Amino acid sequence: MQWPFVPERWQYKQSLEASDKTNLSDVIKKHLQQLLALLKASIESREPLCALAVIFLVDRFLYWTDESSRLLKITKLLHKLHPEAPVAPQLVIRQARVYLNSGKLQKAEYILSSLINNSGTTGCWAYRRDSDRALVQAVSVQVRGMILQKLGLWLEAAELIWASLVGYYALPKPDKKGIGTSLGLLANILVSMNDEDFSAFKANPDIDLSLLGESSHRLLSAAQAAKMAVVYSQYTSLYVLTNVVSQGTSLLSYSFSIHCPSPLRRSYLLQAREAFEIGLLTKTAAEMVTSIQELHTFLKAAYSLSITHKWLETDPAIVNHARQACKEALRNFYNYCNTKNPDKDALCSDIMHLIGKVKHLLQVEPFAHSDERSFIPDSYRDIKETSVDFNLERFSKMMQKFKKFHATLCEMDRPCKSAEVEQAKFCITAMGTTVGTLNSDCNTEAKPPDASPSLSLGSSWHKVPLSNSPGLSSGSAAAARIQSLPTTETDDDPMPSNVGVAAKSATSSNASPHSWNLHMLQAALETVDTEGEKVIESLSDSYGSNSSWEKLSADLNSLRSKPKLAKVGSKSSESSEGLFHLDTLDSETPESLNASSNYGNTNMNRNAGVSPKPSPFQATQCMSTETSTDSSFEMVEPEKNENQSGKTLQKEEKNALKEDKNALCHNCLNGSFAHLPESRYILTELDYNALLSGVCHQCLLKRLDSDAKFHVHVAFSAALHLKFSKTTGLWTARETCVYIGEKMGLQGKQRAALWVQFLHQEERLSSYVGKDYLVPKQIEFHLKDVERQMTAQYYVTEFNKSLYERDEMAQIFFIPSEALLILEGEQIVGCVTVEPYMLGDFVKLTNNTVKKEKRFKATEYGLAFGHFTYLISGGQEVVVDLQGWVTANGKGLTYLTDPQIHSTKTPRGPSNLFAERGLRYFLEEQHGPQCNGVCSVLQLPPVTRPSPLTPHSL
């Protein structure tokens, strides 16, 4: 308990000696086998303090190498057996990071809020210094900022990251590693946010951008923040790689900004090129890279360098060869992440070989530097560090501003009842927010009969799939083998191939030295399983191919049939977590108003070949046609005799597009797109300049008019990643490389879900889901899907502010949606919308007409939100068809996706089927004339007497 986090030797020192310029990962790597053997021995001899100390020490290394999952399971089981033994805050936050990467955002939020609100208190852990508590709060608020970044809430995320910066600087010895990490995160957020949010960020009295020395433009501020992060982390190759890619991305984006002076554009492109080259030089051709996040970032650096050379007018043939190498590397990377492939080391080598080919083609040469242990050139050390007045008192005041929200989430906390010491009342395992009842590992009370099923490992640790950690997505041949091991938790979550496909057992001939370490880790896990419940067979003394666990079948059904640590209900324990619910795929599903089938069943394509198992929630809550039809509801469209053909409606929508000029739109300022009938599928240089600078919604809809269909299992060397901002009305593109993965086996009547991986995704370790129309439709359908969801996000942000101001701590978030414009060369070949993959129990609160699910408290908030949007839009719009992931009491966090918006602002059409009639449905039936308690708390005027409001008046 000397440190809450294992420090790097250079982390808190201003003056460094040669011996300080080492990395923890290098030290641990040399002794990993001995440490894992010690872990197993400590568990066998019932020495939990020693075992947890070893776990604490190796935790970060195994996370870097994508092998956290087993280690966290051991930690949880040790805590169950020995609740009096202290568990490091680093490990508790590690679980939050794993939840973030896997899409369990509610659970991650709960852990972080608990640590923030309780000043880092966790179980029996005793802090040596008060400043260590501040450090834990700073890390927690930093990771929470990453969650809001994933949700596309750039302003709110930036404010949290800034708070973490203040915390790191305020420590008695500033935390250089923490500062560098937060600066890098801030850079990425500034790249994604719009200019209006940046202005609001700068105007915040808690923000002092003089720290960066550059605040004239958000992209230049981002580049400077990233460069500072590079300097702070110069002795760790992964950090340098990550931050120089952020720097290069910022500079490349600024070179296309309407604010970039034309004479300086080449200068910024050259700076971007240098940044990407520095990143590619952090590893030599002979060094093995096995980390998913590192491989992904190398790929992004190589591809971005190719794009930079394209705009620097390097020979097109050379650039094309480089991009094709990146395309092939991305295909291999997708296969590398797919645990079905047994030869992962070979794929790793192939990926790095192709990246080396890009370096050779684009003539990336080593740079001269005076410090051999540093990964940056001397020119980067010319940054003048600005003195800042950050202290613990200021940090504490900033934390107080977030206290209301975090305290509310902590209300779900339960004491750890098997722990005898008072400090243990805050239990490491009593963390989670699900639709069901919160359960602590150490809570020995019997659950009530109507409690939702969960494993004995508690709702926070509940069903952490082996693959949810990046751990089972990389490594070596043993990483594939490890999927077939017996586990103490079920693996029902249907994850993408890169993070959750069970693999066949590999033979020992494929094992690398790294796989021996994995054997040791698995052996330690089986040991603690056996020690705890005596349900798993004794370990074999051998770690070779004759080990008992290697003989187990990799089939998921076999895995589920193996003995578990605790008793689990049969059918009722099969959670719907991980199901990408089919309702989210049918934003325009035609159904009659008197349809008797419910939303949980009618969207299923029963002939699709792969059907997800019904969730226990759907079974117990009568959400299937086999159990009940009384509460069924889904999104419907107008009756056929009132509905025009889709093409006619689409034409009316197009003809009604406003001709208003957007002052930030490149196209409005510089003239229309180059658009000839015979070349409408081909993007010109003028098109690229406009899209990369930012264009308004109307201009983009007029330019893009393709209904091409792409193929799955294909990598594309060219694509445009399109983001929409409701605040500015702009679409902004970034060039990227995309792999369209396999279909998820789930589809609705309109769209199907598939796995997508692209180099510029917001979270490197997260999975992304693509939604594509079964029948090819024009690109505008995809763009309007994104525009609708981001409009709902804009409205809900104002709604959340209104709740917060009235001490109503429920918060609703819409998962950010983006579009990928798929290209072959410069030709448009398709479009797909993408959003982060979410895990949890999916529920539907309302449809787009009159139905509402009254059993959830969250429905009251949803109806109040619809009421709010009607008022704030001047009586012209209302957000309906609310569906997603909620908490049992409706408070805390609700995540929604695929809403519908009834609007009189835009003409009736395929994306606005009901228009004015939809408003009447909501006002008269779904919400009704009587306001609920949430409306009353917000003091919303009755919907029968509409009174348009503004955000300020609310």
Short mmCIF file of C-alpha atoms in Angstrom, two decimals, residues 267-551:
data_model
loop_
_atom_site.label_atom_id
_atom_site.label_comp_id
_atom_site.label_asym_id
_atom_site.label_seq_id
_atom_site.Cartn_x
_atom_site.Cartn_y
_atom_site.Cartn_z
CA SER A 267 4.05 23.98 -43.67
CA TYR A 268 1.39 22.31 -41.54
CA LEU A 269 1.38 19.26 -43.81
CA LEU A 270 5.15 18.94 -43.37
CA GLN A 271 4.78 19.14 -39.59
CA ALA A 272 2.11 16.44 -39.75
CA ARG A 273 4.44 14.27 -41.84
CA GLU A 274 7.21 14.64 -39.27
CA ALA A 275 4.85 13.64 -36.44
CA PHE A 276 3.67 10.47 -38.19
CA GLU A 277 7.26 9.54 -39.03
CA ILE A 278 8.33 9.89 -35.38
CA GLY A 279 5.56 7.50 -34.41
CA LEU A 280 6.58 4.91 -36.99
CA LEU A 281 10.16 5.03 -35.70
CA THR A 282 9.25 4.01 -32.14
CA LYS A 283 9.78 0.38 -33.12
CA THR A 284 12.39 -1.21 -35.36
CA ALA A 285 11.62 -3.87 -37.93
CA ALA A 286 13.07 -6.54 -35.66
CA GLU A 287 10.88 -5.74 -32.65
CA MET A 288 7.72 -7.77 -32.08
CA VAL A 289 4.52 -5.82 -31.43
CA THR A 290 1.60 -7.81 -30.04
CA SER A 291 -0.57 -5.15 -28.39
CA ILE A 292 -3.83 -4.42 -30.18
CA GLN A 293 -3.75 -0.73 -29.32
CA GLU A 294 -0.14 -0.41 -30.45
CA LEU A 295 -0.73 -2.25 -33.72
CA HIS A 296 -3.84 -0.17 -34.39
CA THR A 297 -1.93 3.07 -33.76
CA PHE A 298 0.97 1.98 -35.98
CA LEU A 299 -1.53 1.31 -38.75
CA LYS A 300 -3.14 4.70 -38.24
CA ALA A 301 0.27 6.39 -38.36
CA ALA A 302 1.23 4.58 -41.57
CA TYR A 303 -2.07 5.33 -43.30
CA SER A 304 -2.10 8.95 -42.16
CA LEU A 305 1.44 9.39 -43.44
CA SER A 306 0.31 8.04 -46.82
CA ILE A 307 -2.55 10.56 -46.91
CA THR A 308 -0.22 13.39 -45.93
CA HIS A 309 2.11 12.47 -48.79
CA LYS A 310 -0.88 12.45 -51.13
CA TRP A 311 -1.60 16.10 -50.28
CA LEU A 312 2.13 16.94 -50.47
CA GLU A 313 1.89 15.72 -54.08
CA THR A 314 4.20 12.73 -53.73
CA ASP A 315 4.16 10.42 -56.75
CA PRO A 316 0.58 9.00 -56.83
CA ALA A 317 1.86 5.54 -57.68
CA ILE A 318 4.00 5.46 -54.53
CA VAL A 319 1.15 6.76 -52.39
CA ASN A 320 -1.20 4.16 -53.85
CA HIS A 321 1.25 1.35 -53.07
CA ALA A 322 1.53 2.61 -49.50
CA ARG A 323 -2.24 2.75 -49.09
CA GLN A 324 -2.61 -0.74 -50.50
CA ALA A 325 -0.06 -1.97 -47.95
CA CYS A 326 -2.13 -0.35 -45.21
CA LYS A 327 -5.26 -2.00 -46.60
CA GLU A 328 -3.59 -5.42 -46.47
CA ALA A 329 -2.28 -4.72 -42.98
CA LEU A 330 -5.77 -3.78 -41.79
CA ARG A 331 -7.14 -7.05 -43.17
CA ASN A 332 -4.44 -8.92 -41.24
CA PHE A 333 -5.14 -6.82 -38.16
CA TYR A 334 -8.80 -7.79 -38.26
CA ASN A 335 -7.78 -11.44 -38.53
CA TYR A 336 -5.25 -10.93 -35.75
CA CYS A 337 -8.01 -9.68 -33.48
CA ASN A 338 -10.12 -12.68 -34.48
CA THR A 339 -9.28 -15.34 -31.93
CA LYS A 340 -10.22 -18.11 -34.35
CA ASN A 341 -6.85 -17.67 -36.04
CA PRO A 342 -4.25 -19.86 -34.32
CA ASP A 343 -1.14 -18.29 -35.81
CA LYS A 344 -1.31 -14.83 -34.30
CA ASP A 345 2.44 -14.30 -34.07
CA ALA A 346 2.74 -14.70 -37.84
CA LEU A 347 -0.03 -12.17 -38.39
CA CYS A 348 1.74 -9.79 -36.06
CA SER A 349 4.91 -10.11 -38.08
CA ASP A 350 3.01 -9.64 -41.34
CA ILE A 351 1.38 -6.44 -40.07
CA MET A 352 4.68 -4.93 -38.97
CA HIS A 353 6.31 -6.04 -42.22
CA LEU A 354 3.65 -4.17 -44.21
CA ILE A 355 4.11 -1.10 -42.01
CA GLY A 356 7.84 -1.39 -42.70
CA LYS A 357 7.00 -1.44 -46.40
CA VAL A 358 5.12 1.86 -46.00
CA LYS A 359 8.12 3.34 -44.20
CA HIS A 360 10.38 2.25 -47.05
CA LEU A 361 8.05 3.55 -49.78
CA LEU A 362 7.67 6.92 -48.09
CA GLN A 363 11.36 7.12 -47.15
CA VAL A 364 11.00 7.34 -43.38
CA GLU A 365 14.53 7.82 -42.03
CA PRO A 366 15.74 7.75 -38.41
CA PHE A 367 16.23 11.14 -36.79
CA ALA A 368 19.21 12.31 -34.78
CA HIS A 369 18.75 12.79 -31.06
CA SER A 370 21.03 13.31 -28.10
CA ASP A 371 19.21 10.96 -25.69
CA GLU A 372 19.34 7.34 -26.79
CA ARG A 373 16.61 6.30 -24.36
CA SER A 374 14.19 8.91 -25.67
CA PHE A 375 11.87 8.27 -28.63
CA ILE A 376 11.65 11.90 -29.78
CA PRO A 377 13.98 14.19 -31.74
CA ASP A 378 15.77 17.03 -30.01
CA SER A 379 13.62 19.57 -31.86
CA TYR A 380 10.61 18.50 -29.76
CA ARG A 381 12.33 19.57 -26.55
CA ASP A 382 12.05 23.26 -27.37
CA ILE A 383 8.61 23.48 -25.76
CA LYS A 384 8.59 26.14 -23.07
CA GLU A 385 6.66 24.90 -20.09
CA THR A 386 4.23 27.47 -18.77
CA SER A 387 4.02 27.84 -15.01
CA VAL A 388 0.53 27.12 -13.74
CA ASP A 389 -1.15 27.86 -10.45
CA PHE A 390 -2.71 24.46 -9.94
CA ASN A 391 -3.03 23.27 -6.34
CA LEU A 392 -4.96 20.64 -4.41
CA GLU A 393 -7.42 23.23 -3.11
CA ARG A 394 -8.33 24.23 -6.64
CA PHE A 395 -8.63 20.60 -7.64
CA SER A 396 -10.89 19.91 -4.66
CA LYS A 397 -13.18 22.78 -5.67
CA MET A 398 -13.43 21.38 -9.19
CA MET A 399 -14.33 17.97 -7.80
CA GLN A 400 -17.09 19.56 -5.73
CA LYS A 401 -18.74 20.76 -8.94
CA PHE A 402 -19.18 17.15 -10.03
CA LYS A 403 -20.20 15.89 -6.59
CA LYS A 404 -23.97 15.94 -7.06
CA PHE A 405 -23.87 13.65 -10.05
CA HIS A 406 -21.33 11.23 -8.64
CA ALA A 407 -23.07 11.07 -5.26
CA THR A 408 -26.31 10.05 -6.93
CA LEU A 409 -24.67 7.16 -8.73
CA CYS A 410 -23.15 6.05 -5.44
CA GLU A 411 -26.61 5.70 -3.86
CA MET A 412 -26.71 2.21 -5.37
CA ASP A 413 -23.73 1.16 -3.25
CA ARG A 414 -24.14 -1.78 -0.90
CA PRO A 415 -21.84 -2.67 1.97
CA CYS A 416 -19.55 -5.64 1.77
CA LYS A 417 -21.26 -7.77 4.41
CA SER A 418 -18.74 -10.54 4.72
CA ALA A 419 -15.92 -8.15 5.54
CA GLU A 420 -15.36 -7.72 9.23
CA VAL A 421 -13.45 -4.45 9.12
CA GLU A 422 -15.34 -1.19 8.96
CA GLN A 423 -13.22 0.21 6.13
CA ALA A 424 -14.39 -2.59 3.87
CA LYS A 425 -17.95 -1.34 3.69
CA PHE A 426 -17.11 0.06 0.28
CA CYS A 427 -16.72 -3.24 -1.50
CA ILE A 428 -14.67 -3.63 -4.65
CA THR A 429 -17.40 -5.84 -6.06
CA ALA A 430 -20.45 -3.81 -5.09
CA MET A 431 -20.32 -1.86 -8.31
CA GLY A 432 -22.76 -2.00 -11.13
CA THR A 433 -25.84 -0.58 -12.72
CA THR A 434 -28.05 -2.97 -14.59
CA VAL A 435 -31.75 -3.35 -15.08
CA GLY A 436 -31.68 -5.99 -12.38
CA THR A 437 -30.90 -5.88 -8.69
CA LEU A 438 -27.46 -4.81 -7.62
CA ASN A 439 -25.59 -7.66 -6.02
CA SER A 440 -22.28 -7.68 -4.19
CA ASP A 441 -19.96 -10.66 -4.29
CA CYS A 442 -19.73 -10.57 -0.55
CA ASN A 443 -23.43 -10.10 0.11
CA THR A 444 -24.48 -13.36 1.70
CA GLU A 445 -28.14 -12.52 2.05
CA ALA A 446 -30.55 -14.52 -0.08
CA LYS A 447 -31.92 -12.66 -3.04
CA PRO A 448 -35.64 -12.00 -3.18
CA PRO A 449 -37.57 -14.32 -5.51
CA ASP A 450 -38.24 -11.55 -8.02
CA ALA A 451 -34.65 -10.37 -8.19
CA SER A 452 -33.21 -10.49 -11.63
CA PRO A 453 -30.80 -13.34 -12.16
CA SER A 454 -27.13 -12.70 -11.81
CA LEU A 455 -24.02 -14.66 -11.07
CA SER A 456 -22.60 -14.84 -7.58
CA LEU A 457 -19.76 -12.63 -8.74
CA GLY A 458 -22.05 -9.63 -8.42
CA SER A 459 -23.50 -7.24 -10.90
CA SER A 460 -20.33 -5.25 -11.33
CA TRP A 461 -18.20 -8.25 -12.11
CA HIS A 462 -21.18 -9.96 -13.70
CA LYS A 463 -20.42 -11.60 -17.01
CA VAL A 464 -17.14 -9.93 -17.79
CA PRO A 465 -16.45 -11.93 -20.93
CA LEU A 466 -12.94 -13.18 -21.41
CA SER A 467 -12.75 -11.06 -24.47
CA ASN A 468 -14.16 -7.87 -23.05
CA SER A 469 -10.71 -7.02 -21.92
CA PRO A 470 -8.43 -6.46 -24.83
CA GLY A 471 -6.71 -9.45 -23.27
CA LEU A 472 -8.10 -12.25 -25.32
CA SER A 473 -7.82 -10.34 -28.52
CA SER A 474 -4.10 -10.53 -29.02
CA GLY A 475 -0.90 -12.01 -27.81
CA SER A 476 0.29 -15.20 -29.38
CA ALA A 477 -0.92 -18.66 -30.25
CA ALA A 478 -1.91 -19.14 -26.64
CA ALA A 479 -4.32 -16.24 -26.81
CA ALA A 480 -6.46 -18.34 -29.14
CA ARG A 481 -6.09 -21.37 -26.91
CA ILE A 482 -7.06 -19.51 -23.78
CA GLN A 483 -10.60 -18.99 -25.07
CA SER A 484 -11.34 -22.66 -24.59
CA LEU A 485 -10.47 -22.70 -20.90
CA PRO A 486 -12.97 -23.33 -18.09
CA THR A 487 -14.17 -20.09 -16.59
CA THR A 488 -16.03 -19.00 -13.54
CA GLU A 489 -18.35 -16.81 -15.55
CA THR A 490 -20.51 -17.37 -18.57
CA ASP A 491 -19.50 -16.20 -22.01
CA ASP A 492 -22.89 -15.60 -23.53
CA ASP A 493 -22.09 -12.19 -24.93
CA PRO A 494 -22.06 -12.41 -28.73
CA MET A 495 -19.04 -10.21 -29.33
CA PRO A 496 -17.37 -9.41 -32.63
CA SER A 497 -14.83 -11.79 -33.98
CA ASN A 498 -12.03 -9.58 -32.88
CA VAL A 499 -13.10 -9.75 -29.26
CA GLY A 500 -15.19 -12.78 -28.56
CA VAL A 501 -15.09 -15.82 -30.80
CA ALA A 502 -14.14 -19.05 -29.09
CA ALA A 503 -11.24 -20.76 -30.75
CA LYS A 504 -10.19 -24.33 -31.14
CA SER A 505 -7.42 -25.47 -28.84
CA ALA A 506 -4.02 -24.97 -30.34
CA THR A 507 -1.33 -27.58 -30.01
CA SER A 508 1.78 -26.97 -27.98
CA SER A 509 3.83 -26.81 -31.16
CA ASN A 510 2.31 -23.40 -31.83
CA ALA A 511 3.07 -22.06 -28.38
CA SER A 512 5.53 -19.23 -28.02
CA PRO A 513 7.33 -18.25 -24.80
CA HIS A 514 4.54 -15.75 -24.24
CA SER A 515 1.99 -18.58 -24.18
CA TRP A 516 3.84 -20.18 -21.28
CA ASN A 517 3.11 -17.04 -19.29
CA LEU A 518 -0.55 -17.36 -20.20
CA HIS A 519 -0.49 -20.95 -18.97
CA MET A 520 0.82 -19.67 -15.68
CA LEU A 521 -1.87 -17.01 -15.49
CA GLN A 522 -4.55 -19.57 -16.25
CA ALA A 523 -3.05 -21.92 -13.70
CA ALA A 524 -3.30 -19.21 -11.06
CA LEU A 525 -6.93 -18.62 -11.97
CA GLU A 526 -7.79 -22.31 -11.77
CA THR A 527 -5.99 -22.50 -8.46
CA VAL A 528 -8.03 -19.73 -6.91
CA ASP A 529 -11.18 -21.28 -8.39
CA THR A 530 -10.35 -24.59 -6.78
CA GLU A 531 -9.39 -22.94 -3.52
CA GLY A 532 -12.65 -21.06 -3.40
CA GLU A 533 -15.34 -23.54 -4.39
CA LYS A 534 -13.72 -26.92 -5.08
CA VAL A 535 -15.56 -27.16 -8.39
CA ILE A 536 -12.74 -27.13 -10.93
CA GLU A 537 -10.45 -30.10 -11.24
CA SER A 538 -7.01 -29.90 -9.71
CA LEU A 539 -4.38 -28.36 -11.88
CA SER A 540 -1.97 -30.51 -13.78
CA ASP A 541 1.65 -29.95 -12.84
CA SER A 542 2.44 -29.59 -16.50
CA TYR A 543 1.80 -26.45 -18.50
CA GLY A 544 2.27 -28.18 -21.83
CA SER A 545 -0.23 -29.61 -24.24
CA ASN A 546 -1.23 -32.29 -21.72
CA SER A 547 -2.70 -29.75 -19.31
CA SER A 548 -6.25 -30.72 -18.46
CA TRP A 549 -7.72 -27.42 -19.57
CA GLU A 550 -6.25 -27.77 -23.04
CA LYS A 551 -8.42 -30.82 -23.61
#
